[in-house]
CSV table of C-alpha atoms in Angstrom, one decimal:
chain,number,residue,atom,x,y,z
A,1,UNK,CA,-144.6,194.0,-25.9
A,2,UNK,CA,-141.6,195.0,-27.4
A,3,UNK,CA,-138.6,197.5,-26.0
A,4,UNK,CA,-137.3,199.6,-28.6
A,5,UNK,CA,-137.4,203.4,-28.2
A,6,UNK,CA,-135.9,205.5,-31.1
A,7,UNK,CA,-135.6,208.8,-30.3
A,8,UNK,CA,-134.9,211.4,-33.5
A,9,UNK,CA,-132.9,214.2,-32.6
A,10,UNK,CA,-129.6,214.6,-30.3
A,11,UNK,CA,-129.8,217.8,-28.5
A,12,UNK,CA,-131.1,218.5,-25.0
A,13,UNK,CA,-134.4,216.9,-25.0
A,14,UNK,CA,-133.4,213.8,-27.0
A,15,UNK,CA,-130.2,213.1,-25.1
A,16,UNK,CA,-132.0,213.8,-21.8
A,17,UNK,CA,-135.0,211.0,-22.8
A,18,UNK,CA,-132.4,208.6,-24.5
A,19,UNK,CA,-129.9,208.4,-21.1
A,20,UNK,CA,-133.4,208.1,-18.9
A,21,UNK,CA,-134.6,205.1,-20.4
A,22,UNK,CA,-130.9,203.6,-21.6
A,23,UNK,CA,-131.1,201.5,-18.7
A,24,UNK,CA,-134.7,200.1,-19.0
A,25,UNK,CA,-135.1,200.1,-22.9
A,26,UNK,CA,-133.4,199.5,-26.4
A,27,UNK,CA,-132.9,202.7,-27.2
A,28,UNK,CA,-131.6,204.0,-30.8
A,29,UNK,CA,-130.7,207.6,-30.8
A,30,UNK,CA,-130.7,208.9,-34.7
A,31,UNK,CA,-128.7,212.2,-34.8
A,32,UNK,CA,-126.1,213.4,-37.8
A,33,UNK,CA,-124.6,215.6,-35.6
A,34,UNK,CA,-120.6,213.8,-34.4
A,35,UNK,CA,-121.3,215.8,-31.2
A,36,UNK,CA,-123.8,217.4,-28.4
A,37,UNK,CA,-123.5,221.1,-29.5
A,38,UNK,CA,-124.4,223.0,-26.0
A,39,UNK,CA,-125.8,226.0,-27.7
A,40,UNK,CA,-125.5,227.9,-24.5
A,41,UNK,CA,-121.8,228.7,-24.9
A,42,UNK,CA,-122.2,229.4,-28.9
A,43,UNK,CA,-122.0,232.8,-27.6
A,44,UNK,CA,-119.6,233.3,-25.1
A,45,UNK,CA,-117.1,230.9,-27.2
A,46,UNK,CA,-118.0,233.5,-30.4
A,47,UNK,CA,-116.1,236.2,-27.7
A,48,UNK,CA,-113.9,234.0,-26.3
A,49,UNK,CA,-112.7,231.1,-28.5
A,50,UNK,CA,-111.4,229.2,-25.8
A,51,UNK,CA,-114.7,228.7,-24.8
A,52,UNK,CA,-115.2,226.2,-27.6
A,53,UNK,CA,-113.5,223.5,-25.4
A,54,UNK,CA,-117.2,223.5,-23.7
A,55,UNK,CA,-119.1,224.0,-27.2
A,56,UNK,CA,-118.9,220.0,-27.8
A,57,UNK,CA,-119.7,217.2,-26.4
A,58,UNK,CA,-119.0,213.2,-27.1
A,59,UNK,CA,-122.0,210.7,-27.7
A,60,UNK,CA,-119.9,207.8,-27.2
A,61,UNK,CA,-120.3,207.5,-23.4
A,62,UNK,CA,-123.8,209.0,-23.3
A,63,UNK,CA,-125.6,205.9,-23.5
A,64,UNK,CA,-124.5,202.4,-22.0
A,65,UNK,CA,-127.2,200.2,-23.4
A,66,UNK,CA,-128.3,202.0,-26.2
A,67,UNK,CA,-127.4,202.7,-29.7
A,68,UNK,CA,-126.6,205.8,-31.8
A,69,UNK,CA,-126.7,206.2,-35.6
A,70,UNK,CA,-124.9,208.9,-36.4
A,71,UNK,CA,-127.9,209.6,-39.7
A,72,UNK,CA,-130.5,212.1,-40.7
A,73,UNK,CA,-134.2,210.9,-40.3
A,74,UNK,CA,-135.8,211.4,-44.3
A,75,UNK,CA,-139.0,210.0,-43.0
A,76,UNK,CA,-141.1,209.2,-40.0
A,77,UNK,CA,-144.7,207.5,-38.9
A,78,UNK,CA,-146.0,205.7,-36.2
A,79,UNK,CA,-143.6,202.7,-35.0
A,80,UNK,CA,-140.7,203.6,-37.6
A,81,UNK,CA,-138.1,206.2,-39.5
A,82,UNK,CA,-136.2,205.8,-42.7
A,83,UNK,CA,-133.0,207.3,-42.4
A,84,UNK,CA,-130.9,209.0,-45.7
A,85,UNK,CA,-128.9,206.1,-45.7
A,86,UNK,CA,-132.1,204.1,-47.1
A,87,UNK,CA,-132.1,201.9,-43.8
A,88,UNK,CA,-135.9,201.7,-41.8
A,89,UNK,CA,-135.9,201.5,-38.1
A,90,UNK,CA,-138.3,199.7,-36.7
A,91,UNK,CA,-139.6,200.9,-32.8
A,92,UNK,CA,-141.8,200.2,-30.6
A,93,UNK,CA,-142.0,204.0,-29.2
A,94,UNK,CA,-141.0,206.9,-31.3
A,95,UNK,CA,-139.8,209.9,-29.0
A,96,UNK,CA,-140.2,213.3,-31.8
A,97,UNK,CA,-136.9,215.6,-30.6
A,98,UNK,CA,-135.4,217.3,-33.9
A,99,UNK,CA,-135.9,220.4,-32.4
A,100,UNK,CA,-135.6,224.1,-34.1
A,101,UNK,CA,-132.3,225.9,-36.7
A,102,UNK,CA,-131.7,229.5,-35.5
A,103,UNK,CA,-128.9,231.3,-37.2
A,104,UNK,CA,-125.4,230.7,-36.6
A,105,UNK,CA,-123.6,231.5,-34.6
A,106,UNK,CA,-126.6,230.9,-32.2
A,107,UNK,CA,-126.9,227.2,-33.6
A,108,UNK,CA,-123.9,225.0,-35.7
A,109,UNK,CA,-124.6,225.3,-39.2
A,110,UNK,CA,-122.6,221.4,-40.0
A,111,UNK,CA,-122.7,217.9,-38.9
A,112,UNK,CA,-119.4,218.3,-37.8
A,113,UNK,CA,-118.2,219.6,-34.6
A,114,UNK,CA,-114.4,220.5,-36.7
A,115,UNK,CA,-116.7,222.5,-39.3
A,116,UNK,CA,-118.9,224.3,-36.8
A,117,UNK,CA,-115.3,225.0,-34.4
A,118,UNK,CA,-113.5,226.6,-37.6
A,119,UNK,CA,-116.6,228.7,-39.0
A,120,UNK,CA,-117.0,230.4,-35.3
A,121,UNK,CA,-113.0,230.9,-34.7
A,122,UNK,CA,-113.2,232.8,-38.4
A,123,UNK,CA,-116.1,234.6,-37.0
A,124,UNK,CA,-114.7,235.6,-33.9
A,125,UNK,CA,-111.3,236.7,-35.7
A,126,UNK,CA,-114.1,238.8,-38.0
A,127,UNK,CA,-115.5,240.4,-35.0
A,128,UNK,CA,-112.8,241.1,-33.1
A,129,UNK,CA,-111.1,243.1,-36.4
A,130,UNK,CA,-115.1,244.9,-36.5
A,131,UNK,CA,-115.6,248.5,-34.2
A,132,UNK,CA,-118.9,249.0,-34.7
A,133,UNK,CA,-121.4,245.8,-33.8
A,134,UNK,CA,-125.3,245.5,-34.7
A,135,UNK,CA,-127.5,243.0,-33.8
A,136,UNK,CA,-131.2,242.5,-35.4
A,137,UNK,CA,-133.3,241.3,-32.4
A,138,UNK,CA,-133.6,242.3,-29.0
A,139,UNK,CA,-134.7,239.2,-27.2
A,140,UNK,CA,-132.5,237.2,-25.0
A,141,UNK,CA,-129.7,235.7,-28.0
A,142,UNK,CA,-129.5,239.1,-29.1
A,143,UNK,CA,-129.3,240.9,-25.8
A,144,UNK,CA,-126.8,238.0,-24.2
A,145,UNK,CA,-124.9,238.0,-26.9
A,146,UNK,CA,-124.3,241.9,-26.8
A,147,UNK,CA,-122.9,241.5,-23.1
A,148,UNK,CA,-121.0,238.5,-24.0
A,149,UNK,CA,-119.3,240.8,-26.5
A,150,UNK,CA,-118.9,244.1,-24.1
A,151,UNK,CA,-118.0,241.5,-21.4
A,152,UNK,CA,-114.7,241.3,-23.9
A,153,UNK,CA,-114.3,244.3,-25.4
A,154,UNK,CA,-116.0,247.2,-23.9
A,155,UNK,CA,-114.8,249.4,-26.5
A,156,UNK,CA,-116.7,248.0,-29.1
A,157,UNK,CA,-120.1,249.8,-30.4
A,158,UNK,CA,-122.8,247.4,-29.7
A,159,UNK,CA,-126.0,248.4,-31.5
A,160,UNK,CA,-129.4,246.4,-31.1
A,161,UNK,CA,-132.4,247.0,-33.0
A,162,UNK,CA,-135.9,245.4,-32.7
A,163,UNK,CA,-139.3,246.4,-34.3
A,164,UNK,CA,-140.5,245.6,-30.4
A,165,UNK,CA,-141.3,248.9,-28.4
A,166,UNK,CA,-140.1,246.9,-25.3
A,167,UNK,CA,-138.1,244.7,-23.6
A,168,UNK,CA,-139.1,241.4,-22.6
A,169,UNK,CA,-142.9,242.4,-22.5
A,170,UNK,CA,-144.7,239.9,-19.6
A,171,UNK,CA,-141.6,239.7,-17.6
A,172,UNK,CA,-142.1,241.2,-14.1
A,173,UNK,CA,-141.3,245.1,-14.2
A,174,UNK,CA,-137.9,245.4,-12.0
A,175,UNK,CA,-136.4,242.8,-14.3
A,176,UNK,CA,-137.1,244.8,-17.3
A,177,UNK,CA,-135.5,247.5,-15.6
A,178,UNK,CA,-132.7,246.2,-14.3
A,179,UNK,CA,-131.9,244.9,-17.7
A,180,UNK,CA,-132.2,248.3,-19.1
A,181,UNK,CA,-129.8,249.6,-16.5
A,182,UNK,CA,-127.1,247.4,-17.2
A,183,UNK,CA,-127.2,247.6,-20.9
A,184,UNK,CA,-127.0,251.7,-20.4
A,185,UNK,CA,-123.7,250.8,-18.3
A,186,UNK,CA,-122.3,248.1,-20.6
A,187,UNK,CA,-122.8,251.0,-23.0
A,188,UNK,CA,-125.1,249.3,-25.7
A,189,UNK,CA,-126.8,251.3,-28.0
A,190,UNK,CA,-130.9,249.7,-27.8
A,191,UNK,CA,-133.0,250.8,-30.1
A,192,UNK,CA,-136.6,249.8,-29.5
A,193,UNK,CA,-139.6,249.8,-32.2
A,194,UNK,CA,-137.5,250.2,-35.0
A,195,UNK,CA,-137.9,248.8,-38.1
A,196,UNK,CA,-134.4,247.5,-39.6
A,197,UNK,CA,-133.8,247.2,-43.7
A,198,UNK,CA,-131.9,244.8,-45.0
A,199,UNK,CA,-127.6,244.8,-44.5
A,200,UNK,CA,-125.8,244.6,-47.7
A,201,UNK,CA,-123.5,241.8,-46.1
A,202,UNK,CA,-124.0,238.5,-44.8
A,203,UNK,CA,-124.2,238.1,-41.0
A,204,UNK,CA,-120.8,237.5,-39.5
A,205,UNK,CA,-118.5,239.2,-42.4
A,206,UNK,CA,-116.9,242.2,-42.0
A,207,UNK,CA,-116.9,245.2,-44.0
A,208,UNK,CA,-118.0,248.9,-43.5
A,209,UNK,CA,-121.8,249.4,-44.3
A,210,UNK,CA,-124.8,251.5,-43.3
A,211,UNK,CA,-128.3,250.1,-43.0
A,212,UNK,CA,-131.5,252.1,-42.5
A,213,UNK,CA,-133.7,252.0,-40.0
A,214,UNK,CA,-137.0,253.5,-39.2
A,215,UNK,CA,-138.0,254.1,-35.3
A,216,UNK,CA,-139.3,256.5,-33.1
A,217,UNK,CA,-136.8,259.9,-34.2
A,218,UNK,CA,-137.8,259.1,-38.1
A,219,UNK,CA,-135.4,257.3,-40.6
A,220,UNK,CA,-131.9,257.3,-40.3
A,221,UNK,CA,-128.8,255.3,-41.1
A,222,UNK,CA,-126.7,253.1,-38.8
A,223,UNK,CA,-123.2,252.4,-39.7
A,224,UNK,CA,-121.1,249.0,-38.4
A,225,UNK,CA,-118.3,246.6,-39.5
A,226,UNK,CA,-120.4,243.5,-39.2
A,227,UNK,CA,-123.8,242.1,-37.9
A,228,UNK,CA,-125.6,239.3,-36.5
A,229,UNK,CA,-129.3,238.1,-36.8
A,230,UNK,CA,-130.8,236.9,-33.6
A,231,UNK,CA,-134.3,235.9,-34.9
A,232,UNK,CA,-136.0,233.5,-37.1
A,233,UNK,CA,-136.3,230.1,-35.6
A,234,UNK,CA,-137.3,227.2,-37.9
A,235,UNK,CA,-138.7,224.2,-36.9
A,236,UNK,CA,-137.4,220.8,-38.2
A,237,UNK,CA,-140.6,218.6,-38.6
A,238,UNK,CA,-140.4,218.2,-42.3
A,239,UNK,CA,-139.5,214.6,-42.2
A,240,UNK,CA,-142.9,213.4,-40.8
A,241,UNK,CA,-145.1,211.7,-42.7
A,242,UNK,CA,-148.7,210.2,-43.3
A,243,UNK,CA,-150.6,210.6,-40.0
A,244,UNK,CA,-147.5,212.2,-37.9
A,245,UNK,CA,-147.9,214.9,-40.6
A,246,UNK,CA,-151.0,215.9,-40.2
A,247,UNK,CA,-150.2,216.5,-36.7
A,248,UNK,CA,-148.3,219.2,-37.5
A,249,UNK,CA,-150.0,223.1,-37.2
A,250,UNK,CA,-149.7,225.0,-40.3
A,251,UNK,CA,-146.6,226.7,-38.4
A,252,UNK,CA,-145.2,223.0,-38.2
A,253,UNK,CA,-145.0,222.9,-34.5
A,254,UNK,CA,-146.4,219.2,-33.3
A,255,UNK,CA,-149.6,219.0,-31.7
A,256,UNK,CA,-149.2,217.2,-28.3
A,257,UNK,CA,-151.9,216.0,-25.2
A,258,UNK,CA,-150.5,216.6,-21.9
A,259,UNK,CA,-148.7,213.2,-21.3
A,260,UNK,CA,-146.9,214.7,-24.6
A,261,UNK,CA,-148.2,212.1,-26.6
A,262,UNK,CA,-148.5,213.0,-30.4
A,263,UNK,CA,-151.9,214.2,-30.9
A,264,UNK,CA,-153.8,210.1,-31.9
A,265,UNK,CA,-150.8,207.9,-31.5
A,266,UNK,CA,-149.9,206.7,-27.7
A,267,UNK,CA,-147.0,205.6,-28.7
A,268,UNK,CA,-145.5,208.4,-30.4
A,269,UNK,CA,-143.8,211.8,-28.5
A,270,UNK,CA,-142.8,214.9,-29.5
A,271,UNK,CA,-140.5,217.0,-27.1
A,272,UNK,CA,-138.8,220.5,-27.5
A,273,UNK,CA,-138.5,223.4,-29.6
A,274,UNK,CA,-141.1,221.0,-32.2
A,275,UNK,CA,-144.0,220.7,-29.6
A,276,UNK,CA,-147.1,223.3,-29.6
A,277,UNK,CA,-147.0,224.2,-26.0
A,278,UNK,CA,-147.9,227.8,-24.9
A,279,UNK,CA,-144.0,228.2,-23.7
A,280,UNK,CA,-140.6,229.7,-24.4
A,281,UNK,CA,-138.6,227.4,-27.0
A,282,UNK,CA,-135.9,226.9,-23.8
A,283,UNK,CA,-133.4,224.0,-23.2
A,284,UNK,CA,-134.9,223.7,-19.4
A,285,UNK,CA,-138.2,223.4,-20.5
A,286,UNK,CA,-136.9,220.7,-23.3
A,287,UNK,CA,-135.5,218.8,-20.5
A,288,UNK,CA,-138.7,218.5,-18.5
A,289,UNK,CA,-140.5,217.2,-21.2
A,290,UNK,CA,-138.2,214.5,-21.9
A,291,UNK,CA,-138.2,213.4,-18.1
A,292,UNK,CA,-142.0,213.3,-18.3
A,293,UNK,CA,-141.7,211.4,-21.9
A,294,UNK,CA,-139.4,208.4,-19.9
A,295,UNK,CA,-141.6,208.4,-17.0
A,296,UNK,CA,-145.1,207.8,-19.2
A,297,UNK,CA,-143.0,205.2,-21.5
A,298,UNK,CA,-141.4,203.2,-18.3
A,299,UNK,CA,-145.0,203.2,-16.9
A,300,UNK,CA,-146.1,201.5,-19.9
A,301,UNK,CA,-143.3,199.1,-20.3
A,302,UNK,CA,-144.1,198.2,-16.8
A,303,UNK,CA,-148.1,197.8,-17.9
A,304,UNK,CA,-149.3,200.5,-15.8
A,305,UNK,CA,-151.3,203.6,-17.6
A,306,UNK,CA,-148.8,206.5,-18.6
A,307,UNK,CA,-149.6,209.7,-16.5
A,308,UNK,CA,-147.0,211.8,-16.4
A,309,UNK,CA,-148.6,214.9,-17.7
A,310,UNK,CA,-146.3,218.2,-18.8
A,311,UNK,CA,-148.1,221.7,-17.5
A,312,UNK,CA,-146.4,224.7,-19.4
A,313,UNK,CA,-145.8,227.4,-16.1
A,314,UNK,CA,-147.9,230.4,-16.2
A,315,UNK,CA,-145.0,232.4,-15.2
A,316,UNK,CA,-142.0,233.2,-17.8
A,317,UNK,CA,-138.9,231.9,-17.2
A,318,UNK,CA,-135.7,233.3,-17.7
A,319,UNK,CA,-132.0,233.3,-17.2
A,320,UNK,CA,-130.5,235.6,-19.4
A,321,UNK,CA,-126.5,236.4,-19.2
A,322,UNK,CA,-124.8,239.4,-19.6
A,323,UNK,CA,-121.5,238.2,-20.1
A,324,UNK,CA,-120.6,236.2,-16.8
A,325,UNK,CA,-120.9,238.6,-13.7
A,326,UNK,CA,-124.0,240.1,-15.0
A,327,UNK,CA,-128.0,239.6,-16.3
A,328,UNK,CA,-131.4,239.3,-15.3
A,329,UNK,CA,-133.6,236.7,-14.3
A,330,UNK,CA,-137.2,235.5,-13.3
A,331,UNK,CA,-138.4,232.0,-11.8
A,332,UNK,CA,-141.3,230.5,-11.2
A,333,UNK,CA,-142.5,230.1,-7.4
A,334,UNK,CA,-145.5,229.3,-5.8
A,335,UNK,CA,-146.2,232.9,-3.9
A,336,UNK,CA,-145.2,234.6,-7.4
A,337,UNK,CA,-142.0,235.0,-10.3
A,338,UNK,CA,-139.0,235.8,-8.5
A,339,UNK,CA,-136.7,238.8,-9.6
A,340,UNK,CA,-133.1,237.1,-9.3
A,341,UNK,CA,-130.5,240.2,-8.9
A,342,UNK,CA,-127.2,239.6,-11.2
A,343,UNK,CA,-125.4,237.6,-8.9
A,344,UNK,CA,-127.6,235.1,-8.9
A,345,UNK,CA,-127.7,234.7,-12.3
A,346,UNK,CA,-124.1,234.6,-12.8
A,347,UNK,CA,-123.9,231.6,-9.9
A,348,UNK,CA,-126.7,229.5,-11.5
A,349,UNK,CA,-125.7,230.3,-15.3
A,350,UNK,CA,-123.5,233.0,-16.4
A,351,UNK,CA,-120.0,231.6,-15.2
A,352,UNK,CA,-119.8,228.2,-16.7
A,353,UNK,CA,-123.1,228.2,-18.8
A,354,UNK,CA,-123.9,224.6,-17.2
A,355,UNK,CA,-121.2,222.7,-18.7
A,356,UNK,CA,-120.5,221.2,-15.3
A,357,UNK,CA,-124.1,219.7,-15.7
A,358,UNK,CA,-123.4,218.5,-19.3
A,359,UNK,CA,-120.6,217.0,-19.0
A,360,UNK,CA,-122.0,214.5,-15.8
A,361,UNK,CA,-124.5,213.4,-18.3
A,362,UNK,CA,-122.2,213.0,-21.2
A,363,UNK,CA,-119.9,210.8,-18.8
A,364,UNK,CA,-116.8,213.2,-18.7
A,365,UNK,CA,-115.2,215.1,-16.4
A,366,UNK,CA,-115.8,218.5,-15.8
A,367,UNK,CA,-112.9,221.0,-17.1
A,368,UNK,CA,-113.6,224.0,-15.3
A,369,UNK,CA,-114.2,226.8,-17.6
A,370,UNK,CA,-112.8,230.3,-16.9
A,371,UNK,CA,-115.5,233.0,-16.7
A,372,UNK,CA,-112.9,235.9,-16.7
């Protein structure tokens, strides 16, 4: 039985499965990308371009063993991918992990980690020129990315706008309300079921506009300088082909069991933002997947039956920022979701937005970010 593992995709769940099984199988990691992006800190590096030192990370010293090929995948089915290049890998395990796009600055629009670093340092110099700030979606991006930007400059006008008529609905009560007290102190302007039009500029540029919106007082106009979208999440499973194709639901999410096997093929995996699971699209959860995906493929290597099995939690799970002294969040426990009060989530997340953790498993030493 053969060794070779390619894994498609570089970000948290494919790096996470590639380094647990580098020292047991021949791994091959296919990802364009010259660098781990740690999406985390897109936003607080958007505020604060020093951040940006935190943004990137290395492959080189990720894997010991293993391989990277720095290539898109064009094609993929059971035991192989053909890359843009034209070459065809051949594997004995296929691990799925191309994950989702979201819109920059939330994810790197290039390959290249110089690209994506000068696109955000022109955005930031865009926004910090811009007095008047909306943002189109009121889930966590959108609402971490409005403290990250009070946490700055409090004088700014931070409008956010979503159709939603609430905040987080099926998180525990006191954490809704919690977060709606310290966006009323940050100052941000939260509109909720309000239907937005379309602003006459792309997101990130600057330039005085109005947009309409349509909520709960009747149809009015909002004025700003510039605007970001913080919604629309598309998944990258067009490259699958033949049998791995037809996998796929019609919303192109990869059907899994729960050993994360693709749906018919014990030898492929999907992990991620791509899977169909009944969860948040969250790096944590990415990263639990992957360590069940190297536990069921070591078991087989080893001849024994693969039974890891993944079980999405019934409770929602956040961690959600508000700059880096403040936010809300909720875990999972077994007597019930705990309510963690802002502290908490600025000593688990908000001040250094894991890079500490990152950089241990890129093989580099920790520079200590400041949160202030």
């Amino acid at each position: 039985m053969g060794r070779t593992v390619a894994v498609i995709g570089g970000g948290y769940a494919g790096t996470a499965v590639a380094k647990a099984l580098d020292q047991e199988a021949d791994v091959i990691l296919v990802e364009p990308k010259d660098a781990f992006v740690q999406n985390a800190v897109s936003m607080r590096a958007l505020a604060r371009p020093d951040w940006t030192d935190h943004l990137f990370f290395p492959y080189d010293r990720l894997l010991r063993r293993g391989t990277i090929v720095r290539d898109r995948a064009v094609s993929a089915g059971p035991g192989h991918v053909t890359l843009a290049s034209g070459e065809r890998i051949d594997a004995d395990y296929l691990v799925l992990a191309t994950g989702s796009g979201y819109p920059f600055p939330f994810k790197p629009e290039h390959d290249l980690a110089s690209r994506t670093r000068e696109r955000l340092l022109d955005v930031h110099a865009a926004l910090a020129g811009a007095a008047r700030v909306l943002i189109a979606g009121a889930g966590p991006v959108g609402l971490e990315l409005s403290g990250e930007i009070k946490a700055v400059w409090p004088g700014k006008h931070v409008t956010v706008v979503d159709p939603a008529p609430e905040l987080l609905p099926g998180f525990q009560p006191e954490l809704r309300e919690d977060l709606r007290r310290q966006l009323d102190a940050l100052g941000v302007d939260l509109r909720l079921g309000t239907a937005l039009g379309t602003p006459p500029l792309e997101p990130g540029r600057t330039a005085p506009f109005t947009v309409t919106a349509t909520g709960p007082a009747g149809t009015g106009e909002i004025a700003a300088d510039i605007w970001f979208r913080a919604y629309g999440v598309s998944v990258r499973t067009g490259y699958l082909a033949g049998d791995l194709a037809a996998a796929r639901t019609p919303g192109g999410r990869v059907r899994v069991t729960p050993t994360l096997n693709v749906e018919g093929h014990p030898r492929v995996y999907a992990i991620g933002d791509i899977t169909d699971l009944p969860e948040a699209r969250m790096a944590g959860n990415a990263m639990a997947h992957a360590e069940v995906v190297a536990a069921n493929i070591l078991a087989d290597l080893r001849g024994e039956a693969p039974s890891a099995v993944y079980e999405p939690s019934a409770v929602p799970f956040v961690l959600l920022p508000l700059g880096p002294e403040g936010g809300v969040g909720q875990v999972p426990s077994p007597g019930g979701p705990i309510v963690l009060p802002p502290e908490a989530v600025a000593d688990y997340k908000g001040k250094d937005l894991f890079t500490g953790r990152f950089a241990e498993l890129f093989g580099l030493t920790a520079k200590a970010p400041s949160a202030t």
